[in-house]
């Protein structure tokens, strides 16, 4: 019997990946995607706990869902509500206390058991909770069958974090660092490519700390692969045109990974490498285990092998103890690096993390002022970077139809969104685009006639029958 499933995803790309896999786990139970929560028999909120705002959103959404659930019950039906992800892991039973309309609470490491959990919750009067950190890895129990993700896909290769930055909940919500075996990653990548994927983004909270069992197995003589080694192996997959990975820690950019940026055309010239702060005092208080100069050295090495590398980062302003001088050092680092884009946040004290209990909290108005200053500098850099692309020819992977008719939306090698007038049949293709204009958050261009200049794109264009090809 067909039932309807609606999953709302908050937070990072790992949650996006997890949501896709939850749908795969529930498919054999007859669950198919619903367009809206109103139409769903099971609504899953896959939540994020990283900042207070993120986790509070969940409770306001649960308020709305309570009304939908009540309306459904009045008409004799039943809607089940599940809370998954990092808020589920962090708050567990507290969720059932605050929101008794919830039927099921489960953490990021237990959703391979979702079919059994849903069945149990359907029978039970009280809410069902599974926020354990099981000894088995969910990845060994997820179905091989996955719905195709399209031209650009996510693939989780590493989970959890052992770094314990003093502001961060991730080590508590996701658990200890764990890497999937290389063979499993390669097999999943091949399946994605066979289903039409051209670009894979490898995911992990600390993706460049990846240390997976090599294809030879764990036994004597078995090897451990780092991310660099894994990228070299993935680059061998025919038809896989682009590789990205996120999120990286500056301390884990090792020689082999830098060599992958140097030697592999598939590794895109864009890297999200969060620094958080430019002040050594604050970096130490954050337990980041690197100084500003270490970060700058890593950037220099990367740009030494890939001069066109575009960089992105995360920043926290108003971390406890941050002085005007510390903040000025962050601005100085931003000026020195020059970012193509970045995310920045006001420090949000999180229960259970060491920094939350420090006395020296920065007042809210100071945080707001610093955030505005930082964001205006970052926005200037982003606009300058985008404008520098005007007139260039960039390869664009078309991922979706644009909001306006006759338009496709794709990504440049540097992760910029690119709007192009193009027929829908080119979705999924990688094509050269002449960039004509730049906006703060996107580029616009037209399909290039000089397609022959770019190898892979040239073949794509020929295969798509949109370009005359003289052979
Ligand atoms: N693993 C990544 C980051 C994961 S969390 C890394 O090590 O960089 C994503 C971003 O959220 C962080 O980079 C940080 O900038 C921000 N963040 C995490 N905890 C926060 C907090 N308590 N307050 C504000 N921002 C926070
Ligand atoms: Fe959080 Fe730090 Fe781990 Fe990143 S490295 S997930 S910021 S504890
Ligand atoms: Fe949020 Fe959990 Fe990701 S806290 S950022 S969803 S790892």
Coordinates of C-alpha atoms and ligand atoms in Angstrom, one line a residue:
X1 CA 0.0 0.0 0.0
X2 CA 1.4 3.4 -0.9
X3 CA 1.9 5.9 1.9
X4 CA 3.2 9.4 1.7
X5 CA 6.4 10.7 3.2
X6 CA 7.5 14.3 3.7
X7 CA 11.0 15.1 4.9
X8 CA 12.0 18.6 5.8
X9 CA 15.8 19.0 6.1
X10 CA 17.7 21.6 8.1
X11 CA 21.4 22.2 8.6
X12 CA 24.3 20.9 6.7
X13 CA 24.8 18.8 3.5
X14 CA 25.2 15.7 5.7
X15 CA 21.6 16.1 6.7
X16 CA 20.6 16.4 3.0
X17 CA 22.4 13.1 2.3
X18 CA 20.8 11.5 5.3
X19 CA 17.3 12.6 4.3
X20 CA 17.8 11.0 0.9
X21 CA 18.9 7.8 2.5
X22 CA 16.0 7.8 4.9
X23 CA 13.7 7.9 1.9
X24 CA 15.6 4.9 0.5
X25 CA 15.2 3.0 3.7
X26 CA 11.4 3.7 3.8
X27 CA 10.8 2.9 0.1
X28 CA 10.3 -0.8 0.7
X29 CA 7.6 0.0 3.3
X30 CA 5.6 1.7 0.5
X31 CA 6.5 5.3 1.3
X32 CA 6.6 7.6 -1.7
X33 CA 7.4 11.4 -1.6
X34 CA 4.6 13.8 -0.8
X35 CA 4.7 17.3 -2.2
X36 CA 3.6 19.0 1.1
X37 CA 3.4 18.0 4.8
X38 CA -0.4 18.3 4.5
X39 CA -0.4 15.3 2.1
X40 CA 1.9 13.1 4.2
X41 CA 1.3 10.1 6.4
X42 CA 4.7 10.5 7.9
X43 CA 6.5 13.8 8.3
X44 CA 10.2 13.7 9.3
X45 CA 12.0 16.8 10.5
X46 CA 15.7 16.2 10.0
X47 CA 17.1 18.8 12.3
X48 CA 20.2 20.9 13.1
X49 CA 21.5 21.8 16.5
X50 CA 24.5 24.0 15.5
X51 CA 23.1 27.3 16.7
X52 CA 20.2 28.2 18.9
X53 CA 18.1 29.6 16.0
X54 CA 18.5 26.4 14.0
X55 CA 17.2 24.2 16.8
X56 CA 14.4 26.5 17.8
X57 CA 13.0 26.5 14.3
X58 CA 12.2 22.9 14.8
X59 CA 9.8 23.6 17.7
X60 CA 7.9 26.2 15.8
X61 CA 7.6 23.7 12.9
X62 CA 6.3 21.1 15.3
X63 CA 3.7 23.6 16.5
X64 CA 2.4 23.8 12.9
X65 CA 2.5 20.1 12.5
X66 CA 0.5 19.5 15.6
X67 CA -2.5 21.3 14.0
X68 CA -2.1 19.2 10.8
X69 CA -2.0 16.1 12.9
X70 CA -5.1 17.1 14.8
X71 CA -7.0 17.9 11.6
X72 CA -6.0 14.6 10.2
X73 CA -7.2 12.8 13.3
X74 CA -10.6 14.6 13.1
X75 CA -11.1 13.2 9.6
X76 CA -10.3 9.7 10.9
X77 CA -6.7 9.5 9.6
X78 CA -3.4 9.4 11.2
X79 CA -0.3 11.5 10.6
X80 CA 3.0 10.4 12.2
X81 CA 5.6 13.0 13.2
X82 CA 9.3 12.1 13.5
X83 CA 12.2 14.2 14.7
X84 CA 15.6 13.1 13.3
X85 CA 19.1 14.6 13.1
X86 CA 21.1 16.6 15.6
X87 CA 18.4 18.1 17.7
X88 CA 16.9 14.7 18.2
X89 CA 20.3 13.4 19.3
X90 CA 20.9 16.3 21.6
X91 CA 17.5 16.6 23.2
X92 CA 16.0 13.1 23.0
X93 CA 13.2 12.7 25.5
X94 CA 13.0 16.5 26.0
X95 CA 11.4 16.7 22.6
X96 CA 8.6 14.4 23.6
X97 CA 8.1 16.5 26.7
X98 CA 7.9 19.7 24.8
X99 CA 6.1 18.3 21.8
X100 CA 4.0 15.3 22.8
X101 CA 2.5 15.2 19.2
X102 CA 5.9 13.6 18.2
X103 CA 5.7 9.9 17.5
X104 CA 9.3 9.1 16.9
X105 CA 12.7 10.6 17.8
X106 CA 15.9 9.1 16.3
X107 CA 19.5 10.3 15.9
X108 CA 21.8 10.6 12.9
X109 CA 23.4 7.1 13.5
X110 CA 20.3 5.0 13.8
X111 CA 18.2 5.7 10.7
X112 CA 19.1 2.4 9.0
X113 CA 16.7 1.0 11.6
X114 CA 14.0 3.4 10.5
X115 CA 11.6 0.8 9.0
X116 CA 11.4 -1.0 12.4
X117 CA 11.2 2.2 14.3
X118 CA 8.3 3.5 12.2
X119 CA 6.4 0.2 12.6
X120 CA 7.0 0.3 16.3
X121 CA 5.8 4.0 16.6
X122 CA 2.7 3.2 14.6
X123 CA 1.7 0.6 17.2
X124 CA 2.8 2.5 20.2
X125 CA 0.8 5.1 22.2
X126 CA 3.8 6.8 23.7
X127 CA 6.6 8.2 21.5
X128 CA 9.5 5.9 20.5
X129 CA 13.1 7.1 20.9
X130 CA 16.3 5.7 19.4
X131 CA 19.3 8.0 20.0
X132 CA 21.9 5.4 20.6
X133 CA 25.3 5.3 19.0
X134 CA 25.1 1.7 17.7
X135 CA 28.3 -0.3 17.4
X136 CA 27.4 -1.2 13.8
X137 CA 27.7 1.5 11.2
X138 CA 24.5 2.6 9.5
X139 CA 26.3 2.6 6.2
X140 CA 26.7 -1.2 6.3
X141 CA 22.9 -1.5 6.7
X142 CA 21.6 1.1 4.2
X143 CA 20.0 -0.3 1.1
X144 CA 22.1 -0.3 -2.1
X145 CA 19.2 0.9 -4.1
X146 CA 19.1 4.6 -4.0
X147 CA 16.9 7.1 -5.9
X148 CA 19.1 8.8 -8.5
X149 CA 20.3 12.2 -7.2
X150 CA 20.8 13.9 -10.6
X151 CA 23.8 15.6 -12.2
X152 CA 25.3 16.6 -8.9
X153 CA 25.2 14.2 -5.9
X154 CA 26.3 14.0 -2.3
X155 CA 28.2 11.0 -0.9
X156 CA 28.9 10.8 2.8
X157 CA 32.3 9.2 3.4
X158 CA 33.0 10.2 7.0
X159 CA 30.9 11.0 10.0
X160 CA 31.4 12.5 13.4
X161 CA 34.2 14.6 14.9
X162 CA 37.0 14.1 17.5
X163 CA 38.2 17.7 17.4
X164 CA 36.0 19.2 20.1
X165 CA 36.2 22.9 19.1
X166 CA 34.9 24.5 22.3
X167 CA 31.9 26.1 20.6
X168 CA 30.6 23.1 18.7
X169 CA 27.9 20.5 19.3
X170 CA 28.9 18.2 16.4
X171 CA 31.1 15.8 18.4
X172 CA 28.2 15.2 20.8
X173 CA 25.4 15.0 18.2
X174 CA 27.2 13.0 15.6
X175 CA 29.6 11.0 17.8
X176 CA 33.2 9.9 17.2
X177 CA 34.9 10.2 13.9
X178 CA 34.3 7.3 11.6
X179 CA 35.3 6.7 8.0
X180 CA 33.6 4.4 5.5
X181 CA 35.8 1.8 3.8
X182 CA 37.2 3.0 0.4
X183 CA 35.6 0.1 -1.4
X184 CA 32.1 1.1 -0.2
X185 CA 32.7 4.7 -1.2
X186 CA 33.9 3.6 -4.7
X187 CA 30.9 1.3 -5.2
X188 CA 28.4 4.0 -4.2
X189 CA 30.2 6.5 -6.5
X190 CA 30.0 4.1 -9.4
X191 CA 26.3 3.5 -8.8
X192 CA 25.7 7.3 -8.8
X193 CA 27.6 7.7 -12.0
X194 CA 25.7 4.9 -13.6
X195 CA 22.5 6.7 -12.7
X196 CA 23.6 9.9 -14.4
X197 CA 25.6 11.8 -11.8
X198 CA 28.5 13.8 -13.2
X199 CA 29.7 15.6 -10.0
X200 CA 30.1 14.1 -6.6
X201 CA 30.6 16.0 -3.4
X202 CA 32.2 13.9 -0.7
X203 CA 30.8 14.7 2.7
X204 CA 32.0 14.6 6.2
X205 CA 32.0 16.8 9.2
X206 CA 35.8 16.5 8.9
X207 CA 36.0 15.1 5.4
X208 CA 39.7 15.6 5.0
X209 CA 40.4 13.6 8.2
X210 CA 39.0 10.6 6.2
X211 CA 41.0 7.5 7.0
X212 CA 39.1 4.6 5.5
X213 CA 40.1 1.0 5.2
X214 CA 41.7 0.5 1.8
X215 CA 40.2 -1.8 -0.8
X216 CA 42.5 -4.6 0.4
X217 CA 40.5 -5.0 3.6
X218 CA 41.4 -4.5 7.2
X219 CA 43.6 -7.5 7.8
X220 CA 47.4 -7.8 7.8
X221 CA 48.9 -5.8 4.9
X222 CA 45.7 -3.8 4.8
X223 CA 46.1 -0.1 4.1
X224 CA 44.4 3.0 5.4
X225 CA 43.5 5.5 2.7
X226 CA 43.4 9.2 3.2
X227 CA 41.2 11.6 1.3
X228 CA 43.9 12.3 -1.3
X229 CA 44.3 8.7 -2.1
X230 CA 40.5 8.3 -2.3
X231 CA 40.2 11.2 -4.8
X232 CA 42.8 9.6 -7.0
X233 CA 40.8 6.4 -7.1
X234 CA 37.5 8.2 -7.7
X235 CA 39.0 10.2 -10.6
X236 CA 39.4 6.8 -12.4
X237 CA 35.7 6.4 -12.7
X238 CA 34.6 6.9 -16.3
X239 CA 32.0 9.6 -16.6
X240 CA 32.7 11.2 -13.3
X241 CA 33.6 14.7 -14.4
X242 CA 33.8 16.6 -11.1
X243 CA 34.8 16.0 -7.5
X244 CA 34.4 18.2 -4.5
X245 CA 34.6 17.6 -0.8
X246 CA 33.3 19.4 2.3
X247 CA 33.9 20.3 5.1
X248 CA 37.6 20.4 5.7
X249 CA 39.7 21.2 8.7
X250 CA 42.9 23.2 8.0
X251 CA 45.0 20.8 10.1
X252 CA 44.1 17.8 7.8
X253 CA 45.2 19.2 4.5
X254 CA 48.0 16.7 3.9
X255 CA 50.5 16.3 1.0
X256 CA 48.5 13.7 -0.9
X257 CA 45.4 15.9 -0.8
X258 CA 47.3 18.9 -2.0
X259 CA 48.7 16.6 -4.8
X260 CA 45.1 15.7 -5.7
X261 CA 44.4 19.4 -6.3
X262 CA 47.5 19.6 -8.4
X263 CA 47.1 16.5 -10.5
X264 CA 43.4 15.8 -10.9
X265 CA 41.4 17.9 -13.3
X266 CA 38.2 16.4 -11.8
X267 CA 39.0 18.1 -8.4
X268 CA 37.2 21.4 -8.7
X269 CA 39.2 24.6 -8.0
X270 CA 37.0 25.5 -5.1
X271 CA 37.5 24.7 -1.4
X272 CA 35.5 25.4 1.7
X273 CA 38.2 25.7 4.4
X274 CA 36.8 27.2 7.6
X275 CA 39.1 29.3 9.7
X276 CA 36.6 30.7 12.2
X277 CA 38.8 33.6 13.4
X278 CA 42.0 35.4 12.5
X279 CA 43.2 35.8 16.1
X280 CA 45.6 33.3 17.5
X281 CA 44.2 33.9 21.0
X282 CA 40.7 33.2 19.9
X283 CA 41.7 30.2 17.8
X284 CA 43.4 28.7 20.9
X285 CA 40.4 29.4 23.0
X286 CA 38.3 27.7 20.3
X287 CA 40.6 24.7 20.5
X288 CA 41.1 24.9 16.7
X289 CA 44.7 23.6 17.1
X290 CA 46.1 25.9 14.4
X291 CA 47.2 29.5 14.3
X292 CA 46.3 32.0 11.7
X293 CA 49.7 31.6 10.1
X294 CA 49.2 27.9 9.7
X295 CA 46.0 28.5 7.9
X296 CA 47.7 31.1 5.6
X297 CA 50.4 28.6 4.9
X298 CA 47.9 25.9 3.8
X299 CA 46.2 28.4 1.5
X300 CA 49.6 29.3 0.0
X301 CA 50.4 25.7 -0.6
X302 CA 47.1 25.1 -2.2
X303 CA 47.3 28.2 -4.4
X304 CA 50.8 27.2 -5.3
X305 CA 49.5 24.0 -7.0
X306 CA 46.1 25.5 -8.1
X307 CA 46.5 29.3 -8.7
X308 CA 42.9 29.6 -9.7
X309 CA 41.6 28.0 -6.4
X310 CA 38.6 29.9 -5.0
X311 CA 38.2 29.7 -1.3
X312 CA 35.3 29.8 1.1
X313 CA 35.3 29.8 4.9
X314 CA 33.1 29.9 8.0
X315 CA 33.6 32.6 10.6
X316 CA 32.3 33.1 14.1
X317 CA 32.3 36.6 15.5
X318 CA 31.8 37.4 19.2
X319 CA 33.3 34.2 20.6
X320 CA 33.8 34.7 24.4
X321 CA 36.8 37.0 25.0
X322 CA 37.0 38.3 21.5
X323 CA 38.3 41.9 21.7
X324 CA 38.2 44.6 19.0
X325 CA 41.8 43.7 18.3
X326 CA 41.0 40.0 17.8
X327 CA 38.2 40.9 15.5
X328 CA 40.5 43.3 13.5
X329 CA 42.8 40.3 13.0
X330 CA 39.9 38.4 11.5
X331 CA 39.3 41.2 9.1
X332 CA 43.0 41.3 8.3
X333 CA 43.0 37.6 7.5
X334 CA 40.0 37.9 5.2
X335 CA 41.7 40.8 3.4
X336 CA 44.9 38.7 3.0
X337 CA 43.1 35.5 1.7
X338 CA 40.5 37.0 -0.5
X339 CA 37.4 34.8 -0.4
X340 CA 35.1 33.9 -3.3
X341 CA 32.3 33.4 -0.8
X342 CA 31.9 32.6 2.9
X343 CA 29.5 32.0 5.8
X344 CA 29.6 34.0 9.0
X345 CA 27.8 33.7 12.3
X346 CA 27.4 35.3 15.6
X347 CA 28.7 33.0 18.3
X348 CA 25.7 31.1 19.8
X349 CA 26.3 29.5 23.2
X350 CA 25.4 25.8 23.0
X351 CA 24.4 23.8 26.0
X352 CA 27.1 21.3 27.1
X353 CA 29.9 22.9 25.1
X354 CA 32.9 24.4 27.1
X355 CA 32.7 28.0 25.6
X356 CA 29.0 28.4 26.7
X357 CA 30.1 28.5 30.4
X358 CA 32.9 31.0 30.0
X359 CA 32.1 34.3 31.9
X360 CA 33.5 36.6 29.2
X361 CA 30.6 36.5 26.8
X362 CA 30.5 39.3 24.1
X363 CA 27.4 41.5 24.3
X364 CA 24.8 41.0 21.6
X365 CA 25.1 44.5 20.0
X366 CA 28.9 44.1 19.7
X367 CA 28.3 40.7 18.0
X368 CA 25.8 42.3 15.6
X369 CA 28.1 45.2 14.7
X370 CA 31.1 42.9 14.1
X371 CA 29.0 40.5 12.0
X372 CA 27.8 43.4 9.8
X373 CA 31.4 44.6 9.3
X374 CA 32.7 41.2 8.4
X375 CA 29.8 40.4 6.1
X376 CA 30.2 43.7 4.2
X377 CA 33.9 42.9 3.6
X378 CA 33.0 39.3 2.5
X379 CA 30.3 40.6 0.2
X380 CA 32.7 43.0 -1.4
X381 CA 35.1 40.2 -2.1
X382 CA 32.4 37.9 -3.4
X383 CA 31.1 40.6 -5.8
X384 CA 34.7 41.3 -7.0
X385 CA 35.3 37.6 -7.5
X386 CA 32.0 37.2 -9.5
X387 CA 32.8 40.2 -11.6
X388 CA 36.2 38.8 -12.4
X389 CA 34.4 36.0 -14.1
X390 CA 32.6 38.2 -16.6
X391 CA 34.0 37.6 -20.1
X392 CA 35.4 34.2 -19.2
X393 CA 34.3 30.9 -20.5
X394 CA 33.5 28.5 -17.6
X395 CA 32.3 24.9 -17.7
X396 CA 28.8 24.7 -16.2
X397 CA 27.1 21.6 -15.0
X398 CA 23.4 22.1 -15.5
X399 CA 21.6 20.8 -12.5
X400 CA 18.0 22.1 -12.6
X401 CA 15.6 24.2 -14.6
X402 CA 15.7 27.9 -13.7
X403 CA 12.8 29.8 -12.2
X404 CA 12.2 31.5 -15.5
X405 CA 11.1 29.4 -18.4
X406 CA 13.7 28.5 -21.0
X407 CA 16.4 28.8 -18.4
X408 CA 18.8 26.3 -16.8
X409 CA 20.6 26.7 -13.5
X410 CA 24.0 25.2 -13.1
X411 CA 27.3 25.5 -11.2
X412 CA 30.6 26.9 -12.3
X413 CA 33.8 25.1 -11.2
X414 CA 34.0 27.7 -8.5
X415 CA 30.5 26.8 -7.1
X416 CA 28.8 29.9 -8.4
X417 CA 25.2 29.5 -9.5
X418 CA 25.0 30.2 -13.2
X419 CA 21.8 31.1 -15.1
X420 CA 21.8 30.3 -18.8
X421 CA 19.1 30.4 -21.5
X422 CA 19.1 26.8 -22.6
X423 CA 16.6 24.0 -23.4
X424 CA 15.5 21.7 -20.6
X425 CA 17.0 18.7 -22.4
X426 CA 20.5 20.0 -21.5
X427 CA 19.9 19.3 -17.8
X428 CA 22.6 17.1 -16.5
X429 CA 25.1 18.3 -19.1
X430 CA 28.5 19.9 -18.6
X431 CA 28.8 22.7 -21.1
X432 CA 31.0 25.8 -21.7
X433 CA 29.3 29.0 -20.9
X434 CA 30.5 32.5 -21.8
X435 CA 29.8 34.6 -18.6
X436 CA 28.1 37.9 -19.5
X437 CA 27.1 39.4 -16.1
X438 CA 27.7 39.0 -12.4
X439 CA 25.3 39.4 -9.5
X440 CA 26.1 39.2 -5.8
X441 CA 25.1 35.6 -5.6
X442 CA 25.1 34.3 -9.1
X443 CA 26.3 34.7 -12.7
X444 CA 24.5 34.8 -16.0
X445 CA 25.9 33.7 -19.4
X446 CA 25.1 32.1 -22.7
X447 CA 26.1 28.7 -24.1
X448 CA 29.5 29.2 -25.7
X449 CA 30.0 28.6 -29.4
X450 CA 33.7 27.9 -28.8
X451 CA 32.8 24.6 -27.2
X452 CA 35.6 22.8 -29.0
X453 CA 38.1 24.5 -26.7
X454 CA 37.0 22.5 -23.8
X455 CA 37.5 18.8 -24.1
X456 CA 34.8 17.2 -21.9
X457 CA 32.3 19.9 -22.5
X458 CA 32.8 19.6 -26.2
X459 CA 32.0 15.9 -26.1
X460 CA 28.9 16.7 -24.0
X461 CA 27.7 19.3 -26.5
X462 CA 28.2 16.9 -29.4
X463 CA 26.4 14.1 -27.6
X464 CA 23.6 16.5 -26.8
X465 CA 23.4 17.4 -30.4
X466 CA 23.4 21.1 -29.7
X467 CA 26.7 21.9 -31.4
X468 CA 28.0 21.4 -34.8
X469 CA 31.1 19.3 -34.6
X470 CA 33.5 19.1 -37.4
X471 CA 35.5 15.9 -37.1
Ligands
LIG1 N1 33.3 20.7 10.6 C1 33.3 22.1 10.2 C2 32.1 22.9 10.7 C3 30.8 22.3 11.1 S1 29.6 23.4 11.8 C4 34.6 22.7 10.7 O1 35.3 22.2 11.4 O2 34.9 23.8 10.3 C5 29.5 24.7 10.6 C6 29.9 26.0 11.0 O3 29.0 26.5 12.0 C7 31.2 26.1 11.7 O4 32.3 26.2 10.9 C8 31.1 27.4 12.6 O5 31.5 28.5 11.8 C9 29.6 27.5 12.8 N2 29.3 27.2 14.2 C10 29.4 26.0 14.9 N3 29.1 26.1 16.2 C11 28.7 27.4 16.3 C12 28.2 28.2 17.4 N4 28.1 27.7 18.6 N5 27.9 29.5 17.2 C13 28.0 30.0 16.0 N6 28.5 29.4 14.9 C14 28.8 28.1 15.1
LIG2 FE1 32.7 21.2 15.1 FE2 35.3 21.7 15.3 FE3 34.5 19.3 14.7 FE4 34.2 21.2 12.9 S1 36.1 20.4 13.7 S2 32.7 19.7 13.5 S3 33.7 23.0 14.2 S4 34.2 20.3 16.6
LIG3 FE1 23.7 20.9 12.1 FE2 24.2 18.5 12.8 FE3 25.0 19.3 10.5 S1 24.2 20.2 14.1 S2 25.4 21.5 10.8 S3 22.9 19.1 11.1 S4 26.1 17.9 11.8

